[in-house]
């Protein structure tokens, strides 16, 4: 059984492990291999320890006591018209994918952001990310595009937007 819970400082190492492992599997062939190889869990753990002290919502998914995924979000960082919140990151270990865990994480974040007074949410996603269908299936619609530097290479990214957080939250059974 999967448990979705608010992340705490003690989770920084597990989140870093999921973050690095997910980048290496999700972005292989998209992001420069040298960049993926350079990712260090210890460095990400330091970043996550700091990130967990900020005004952001972070939730982890635990399966049999092990963190297998996470989601983070908060106030939008770069204005996109019609949206006030942003899904910063959602990552799952490969073996935890296609089991409804990502949908549960998305729903938990949407419910939390709605409770904080946000109405809508968007997420920047690498255009070549094979997980793009996840955003569409969850009701996200492409609303913008740009290029982003990842590992010294400019890559196309698209913004998926949800105009109504409550629709996401209710759509996944108010996790």
PDB file of C-alpha atoms in Angstrom:
ATOM      1  CA  UNK A   1       0.000   0.000   0.000  1.00  0.00           C
ATOM      2  CA  UNK A   2       1.270   3.457  -0.900  1.00  0.00           C
ATOM      3  CA  UNK A   3       1.382   6.197   1.700  1.00  0.00           C
ATOM      4  CA  UNK A   4       1.517   9.837   0.585  1.00  0.00           C
ATOM      5  CA  UNK A   5       2.751  12.129   3.337  1.00  0.00           C
ATOM      6  CA  UNK A   6       4.297  15.541   3.850  1.00  0.00           C
ATOM      7  CA  UNK A   7       8.069  15.432   3.476  1.00  0.00           C
ATOM      8  CA  UNK A   8      10.305  16.255   6.438  1.00  0.00           C
ATOM      9  CA  UNK A   9      13.988  17.118   6.719  1.00  0.00           C
ATOM     10  CA  UNK A  10      14.797  13.460   7.364  1.00  0.00           C
ATOM     11  CA  UNK A  11      13.530  12.671   3.841  1.00  0.00           C
ATOM     12  CA  UNK A  12      16.126  14.808   2.035  1.00  0.00           C
ATOM     13  CA  UNK A  13      18.424  11.857   1.312  1.00  0.00           C
ATOM     14  CA  UNK A  14      15.646   9.646  -0.014  1.00  0.00           C
ATOM     15  CA  UNK A  15      14.246  12.467  -2.147  1.00  0.00           C
ATOM     16  CA  UNK A  16      17.734  13.127  -3.548  1.00  0.00           C
ATOM     17  CA  UNK A  17      18.124   9.444  -4.418  1.00  0.00           C
ATOM     18  CA  UNK A  18      14.769   9.386  -6.259  1.00  0.00           C
ATOM     19  CA  UNK A  19      15.576  12.701  -7.943  1.00  0.00           C
ATOM     20  CA  UNK A  20      18.924  11.536  -9.375  1.00  0.00           C
ATOM     21  CA  UNK A  21      17.723   8.036 -10.321  1.00  0.00           C
ATOM     22  CA  UNK A  22      14.623   9.464 -12.020  1.00  0.00           C
ATOM     23  CA  UNK A  23      16.586  12.012 -14.012  1.00  0.00           C
ATOM     24  CA  UNK A  24      18.929   9.297 -15.253  1.00  0.00           C
ATOM     25  CA  UNK A  25      16.095   7.043 -16.445  1.00  0.00           C
ATOM     26  CA  UNK A  26      13.581   9.674 -17.579  1.00  0.00           C
ATOM     27  CA  UNK A  27      15.972  11.972 -19.424  1.00  0.00           C
ATOM     28  CA  UNK A  28      18.426   9.463 -20.937  1.00  0.00           C
ATOM     29  CA  UNK A  29      18.756  10.364 -24.606  1.00  0.00           C
ATOM     30  CA  UNK A  30      17.222  13.813 -24.021  1.00  0.00           C
ATOM     31  CA  UNK A  31      19.623  15.528 -21.623  1.00  0.00           C
ATOM     32  CA  UNK A  32      23.376  15.314 -22.298  1.00  0.00           C
ATOM     33  CA  UNK A  33      24.725  12.051 -20.877  1.00  0.00           C
ATOM     34  CA  UNK A  34      27.667  13.870 -19.259  1.00  0.00           C
ATOM     35  CA  UNK A  35      25.225  16.034 -17.323  1.00  0.00           C
ATOM     36  CA  UNK A  36      23.235  13.016 -16.111  1.00  0.00           C
ATOM     37  CA  UNK A  37      26.445  11.263 -15.076  1.00  0.00           C
ATOM     38  CA  UNK A  38      27.520  14.350 -13.126  1.00  0.00           C
ATOM     39  CA  UNK A  39      24.440  14.339 -10.875  1.00  0.00           C
ATOM     40  CA  UNK A  40      25.417  13.596  -7.287  1.00  0.00           C
ATOM     41  CA  UNK A  41      22.974  12.423  -4.649  1.00  0.00           C
ATOM     42  CA  UNK A  42      25.000  14.103  -1.876  1.00  0.00           C
ATOM     43  CA  UNK A  43      24.722  17.493  -3.605  1.00  0.00           C
ATOM     44  CA  UNK A  44      21.013  17.024  -4.220  1.00  0.00           C
ATOM     45  CA  UNK A  45      20.525  16.039  -0.578  1.00  0.00           C
ATOM     46  CA  UNK A  46      22.047  19.352   0.551  1.00  0.00           C
ATOM     47  CA  UNK A  47      19.740  21.201  -1.860  1.00  0.00           C
ATOM     48  CA  UNK A  48      16.711  19.273  -0.663  1.00  0.00           C
ATOM     49  CA  UNK A  49      17.520  19.918   3.001  1.00  0.00           C
ATOM     50  CA  UNK A  50      17.398  23.641   2.212  1.00  0.00           C
ATOM     51  CA  UNK A  51      14.375  23.334  -0.100  1.00  0.00           C
ATOM     52  CA  UNK A  52      12.398  21.618   2.670  1.00  0.00           C
ATOM     53  CA  UNK A  53      12.785  24.715   4.864  1.00  0.00           C
ATOM     54  CA  UNK A  54      11.195  27.022   2.263  1.00  0.00           C
ATOM     55  CA  UNK A  55       7.554  27.926   1.669  1.00  0.00           C
ATOM     56  CA  UNK A  56       6.896  25.044  -0.705  1.00  0.00           C
ATOM     57  CA  UNK A  57       4.752  21.941  -0.497  1.00  0.00           C
ATOM     58  CA  UNK A  58       6.678  18.671  -0.746  1.00  0.00           C
ATOM     59  CA  UNK A  59       5.106  15.241  -0.433  1.00  0.00           C
ATOM     60  CA  UNK A  60       6.698  11.818  -0.659  1.00  0.00           C
ATOM     61  CA  UNK A  61       5.230   8.501  -1.706  1.00  0.00           C
ATOM     62  CA  UNK A  62       6.287   5.534   0.394  1.00  0.00           C
ATOM     63  CA  UNK A  63       5.858   1.959  -0.734  1.00  0.00           C
ATOM     64  CA  UNK A  64       6.638  -0.680   1.887  1.00  0.00           C
ATOM     65  CA  UNK A  65       8.434   1.972   3.962  1.00  0.00           C
ATOM     66  CA  UNK A  66      10.675   3.169   1.119  1.00  0.00           C
ATOM     67  CA  UNK A  67      10.390   6.562  -0.586  1.00  0.00           C
ATOM     68  CA  UNK A  68       9.681   5.826  -4.266  1.00  0.00           C
ATOM     69  CA  UNK A  69       8.544   9.260  -5.422  1.00  0.00           C
ATOM     70  CA  UNK A  70       7.961  12.874  -4.543  1.00  0.00           C
ATOM     71  CA  UNK A  71       6.193  16.008  -5.695  1.00  0.00           C
ATOM     72  CA  UNK A  72       6.868  19.669  -4.924  1.00  0.00           C
ATOM     73  CA  UNK A  73       5.066  22.889  -5.720  1.00  0.00           C
ATOM     74  CA  UNK A  74       4.173  26.360  -4.577  1.00  0.00           C
ATOM     75  CA  UNK A  75       3.704  29.899  -5.833  1.00  0.00           C
ATOM     76  CA  UNK A  76       4.494  30.282  -9.512  1.00  0.00           C
ATOM     77  CA  UNK A  77       8.110  31.336 -10.111  1.00  0.00           C
ATOM     78  CA  UNK A  78       7.810  32.699 -13.657  1.00  0.00           C
ATOM     79  CA  UNK A  79       4.491  34.293 -14.621  1.00  0.00           C
ATOM     80  CA  UNK A  80       2.280  32.359 -17.026  1.00  0.00           C
ATOM     81  CA  UNK A  81      -0.990  34.171 -17.597  1.00  0.00           C
ATOM     82  CA  UNK A  82      -3.935  32.577 -15.825  1.00  0.00           C
ATOM     83  CA  UNK A  83      -1.913  30.501 -13.326  1.00  0.00           C
ATOM     84  CA  UNK A  84      -0.892  31.246  -9.745  1.00  0.00           C
ATOM     85  CA  UNK A  85       0.815  28.018  -8.598  1.00  0.00           C
ATOM     86  CA  UNK A  86       3.470  25.771 -10.075  1.00  0.00           C
ATOM     87  CA  UNK A  87       4.227  22.086  -9.944  1.00  0.00           C
ATOM     88  CA  UNK A  88       8.007  22.304  -9.535  1.00  0.00           C
ATOM     89  CA  UNK A  89       8.846  18.604  -9.712  1.00  0.00           C
ATOM     90  CA  UNK A  90       7.242  15.182  -9.696  1.00  0.00           C
ATOM     91  CA  UNK A  91       9.463  12.132  -9.943  1.00  0.00           C
ATOM     92  CA  UNK A  92       9.047   8.418  -9.352  1.00  0.00           C
ATOM     93  CA  UNK A  93      11.485   5.566  -9.471  1.00  0.00           C
ATOM     94  CA  UNK A  94      10.949   3.595 -12.670  1.00  0.00           C
ATOM     95  CA  UNK A  95       9.608   0.555 -10.789  1.00  0.00           C
ATOM     96  CA  UNK A  96       6.970   2.748  -9.082  1.00  0.00           C
ATOM     97  CA  UNK A  97       5.596   4.199 -12.324  1.00  0.00           C
ATOM     98  CA  UNK A  98       2.249   3.264 -13.904  1.00  0.00           C
ATOM     99  CA  UNK A  99       0.750   2.277 -10.537  1.00  0.00           C
ATOM    100  CA  UNK A 100      -1.290   5.417  -9.789  1.00  0.00           C
ATOM    101  CA  UNK A 101       1.351   6.846  -7.456  1.00  0.00           C
ATOM    102  CA  UNK A 102       2.071   9.885  -9.641  1.00  0.00           C
ATOM    103  CA  UNK A 103      -1.636  10.647  -9.843  1.00  0.00           C
ATOM    104  CA  UNK A 104      -1.919  10.354  -6.053  1.00  0.00           C
ATOM    105  CA  UNK A 105       1.047  12.714  -5.579  1.00  0.00           C
ATOM    106  CA  UNK A 106      -0.424  15.215  -8.050  1.00  0.00           C
ATOM    107  CA  UNK A 107      -3.773  15.122  -6.267  1.00  0.00           C
ATOM    108  CA  UNK A 108      -2.186  15.616  -2.850  1.00  0.00           C
ATOM    109  CA  UNK A 109      -0.224  18.629  -4.100  1.00  0.00           C
ATOM    110  CA  UNK A 110      -3.319  20.123  -5.752  1.00  0.00           C
ATOM    111  CA  UNK A 111      -5.333  19.717  -2.538  1.00  0.00           C
ATOM    112  CA  UNK A 112      -2.595  21.315  -0.474  1.00  0.00           C
ATOM    113  CA  UNK A 113      -2.151  24.248  -2.842  1.00  0.00           C
ATOM    114  CA  UNK A 114      -5.921  24.776  -2.966  1.00  0.00           C
ATOM    115  CA  UNK A 115      -6.025  24.820   0.844  1.00  0.00           C
ATOM    116  CA  UNK A 116      -3.355  27.541   0.757  1.00  0.00           C
ATOM    117  CA  UNK A 117      -5.568  29.708  -1.485  1.00  0.00           C
ATOM    118  CA  UNK A 118      -4.162  28.918  -4.931  1.00  0.00           C
ATOM    119  CA  UNK A 119      -6.638  28.365  -7.752  1.00  0.00           C
ATOM    120  CA  UNK A 120      -4.627  27.016 -10.683  1.00  0.00           C
ATOM    121  CA  UNK A 121      -1.313  25.344 -11.444  1.00  0.00           C
ATOM    122  CA  UNK A 122       1.157  24.881 -14.272  1.00  0.00           C
ATOM    123  CA  UNK A 123       4.288  22.770 -14.799  1.00  0.00           C
ATOM    124  CA  UNK A 124       7.280  23.151 -17.135  1.00  0.00           C
ATOM    125  CA  UNK A 125       8.107  19.812 -18.767  1.00  0.00           C
ATOM    126  CA  UNK A 126      10.846  18.872 -21.230  1.00  0.00           C
ATOM    127  CA  UNK A 127       9.020  18.480 -24.538  1.00  0.00           C
ATOM    128  CA  UNK A 128      10.724  15.165 -25.333  1.00  0.00           C
ATOM    129  CA  UNK A 129       9.873  13.719 -21.901  1.00  0.00           C
ATOM    130  CA  UNK A 130       7.984  10.467 -22.482  1.00  0.00           C
ATOM    131  CA  UNK A 131       5.936  11.234 -19.359  1.00  0.00           C
ATOM    132  CA  UNK A 132       4.164  14.104 -21.135  1.00  0.00           C
ATOM    133  CA  UNK A 133       1.070  11.952 -21.510  1.00  0.00           C
ATOM    134  CA  UNK A 134       0.747  11.818 -17.729  1.00  0.00           C
ATOM    135  CA  UNK A 135       0.088  15.561 -17.632  1.00  0.00           C
ATOM    136  CA  UNK A 136      -2.488  15.377 -20.425  1.00  0.00           C
ATOM    137  CA  UNK A 137      -4.287  12.400 -18.859  1.00  0.00           C
ATOM    138  CA  UNK A 138      -4.506  14.297 -15.573  1.00  0.00           C
ATOM    139  CA  UNK A 139      -6.247  17.205 -17.312  1.00  0.00           C
ATOM    140  CA  UNK A 140      -3.237  19.402 -18.055  1.00  0.00           C
ATOM    141  CA  UNK A 141      -3.325  21.411 -21.281  1.00  0.00           C
ATOM    142  CA  UNK A 142      -0.311  22.869 -23.087  1.00  0.00           C
ATOM    143  CA  UNK A 143      -0.358  26.597 -22.420  1.00  0.00           C
ATOM    144  CA  UNK A 144       3.148  27.876 -23.231  1.00  0.00           C
ATOM    145  CA  UNK A 145       6.576  26.866 -24.479  1.00  0.00           C
ATOM    146  CA  UNK A 146      10.165  28.075 -24.242  1.00  0.00           C
ATOM    147  CA  UNK A 147      13.719  26.781 -24.241  1.00  0.00           C
ATOM    148  CA  UNK A 148      15.705  25.940 -21.123  1.00  0.00           C
ATOM    149  CA  UNK A 149      19.413  25.313 -20.582  1.00  0.00           C
ATOM    150  CA  UNK A 150      20.046  21.818 -19.244  1.00  0.00           C
ATOM    151  CA  UNK A 151      23.642  20.721 -19.017  1.00  0.00           C
ATOM    152  CA  UNK A 152      24.782  23.404 -21.457  1.00  0.00           C
ATOM    153  CA  UNK A 153      22.219  22.513 -24.127  1.00  0.00           C
ATOM    154  CA  UNK A 154      19.075  24.500 -24.906  1.00  0.00           C
ATOM    155  CA  UNK A 155      16.094  22.142 -24.822  1.00  0.00           C
ATOM    156  CA  UNK A 156      12.432  22.819 -25.637  1.00  0.00           C
ATOM    157  CA  UNK A 157      10.044  22.790 -22.688  1.00  0.00           C
ATOM    158  CA  UNK A 158       6.276  23.106 -22.611  1.00  0.00           C
ATOM    159  CA  UNK A 159       4.002  24.300 -19.842  1.00  0.00           C
ATOM    160  CA  UNK A 160       1.018  22.159 -18.950  1.00  0.00           C
ATOM    161  CA  UNK A 161      -1.686  24.041 -17.089  1.00  0.00           C
ATOM    162  CA  UNK A 162      -4.659  23.180 -14.929  1.00  0.00           C
ATOM    163  CA  UNK A 163      -7.089  26.084 -14.532  1.00  0.00           C
ATOM    164  CA  UNK A 164      -8.862  24.499 -11.554  1.00  0.00           C
ATOM    165  CA  UNK A 165      -6.938  22.827  -8.716  1.00  0.00           C
ATOM    166  CA  UNK A 166     -10.140  21.444  -7.283  1.00  0.00           C
ATOM    167  CA  UNK A 167     -10.759  19.449 -10.473  1.00  0.00           C
ATOM    168  CA  UNK A 168      -7.385  17.694 -10.061  1.00  0.00           C
ATOM    169  CA  UNK A 169      -7.949  17.116  -6.367  1.00  0.00           C
ATOM    170  CA  UNK A 170     -11.460  15.702  -6.860  1.00  0.00           C
ATOM    171  CA  UNK A 171     -10.377  13.779  -9.960  1.00  0.00           C
ATOM    172  CA  UNK A 172      -8.025  11.606  -7.930  1.00  0.00           C
ATOM    173  CA  UNK A 173     -10.394  10.991  -5.071  1.00  0.00           C
ATOM    174  CA  UNK A 174      -9.192  13.775  -2.762  1.00  0.00           C
ATOM    175  CA  UNK A 175      -6.116  11.803  -1.718  1.00  0.00           C
TER     176      UNK A 175
END
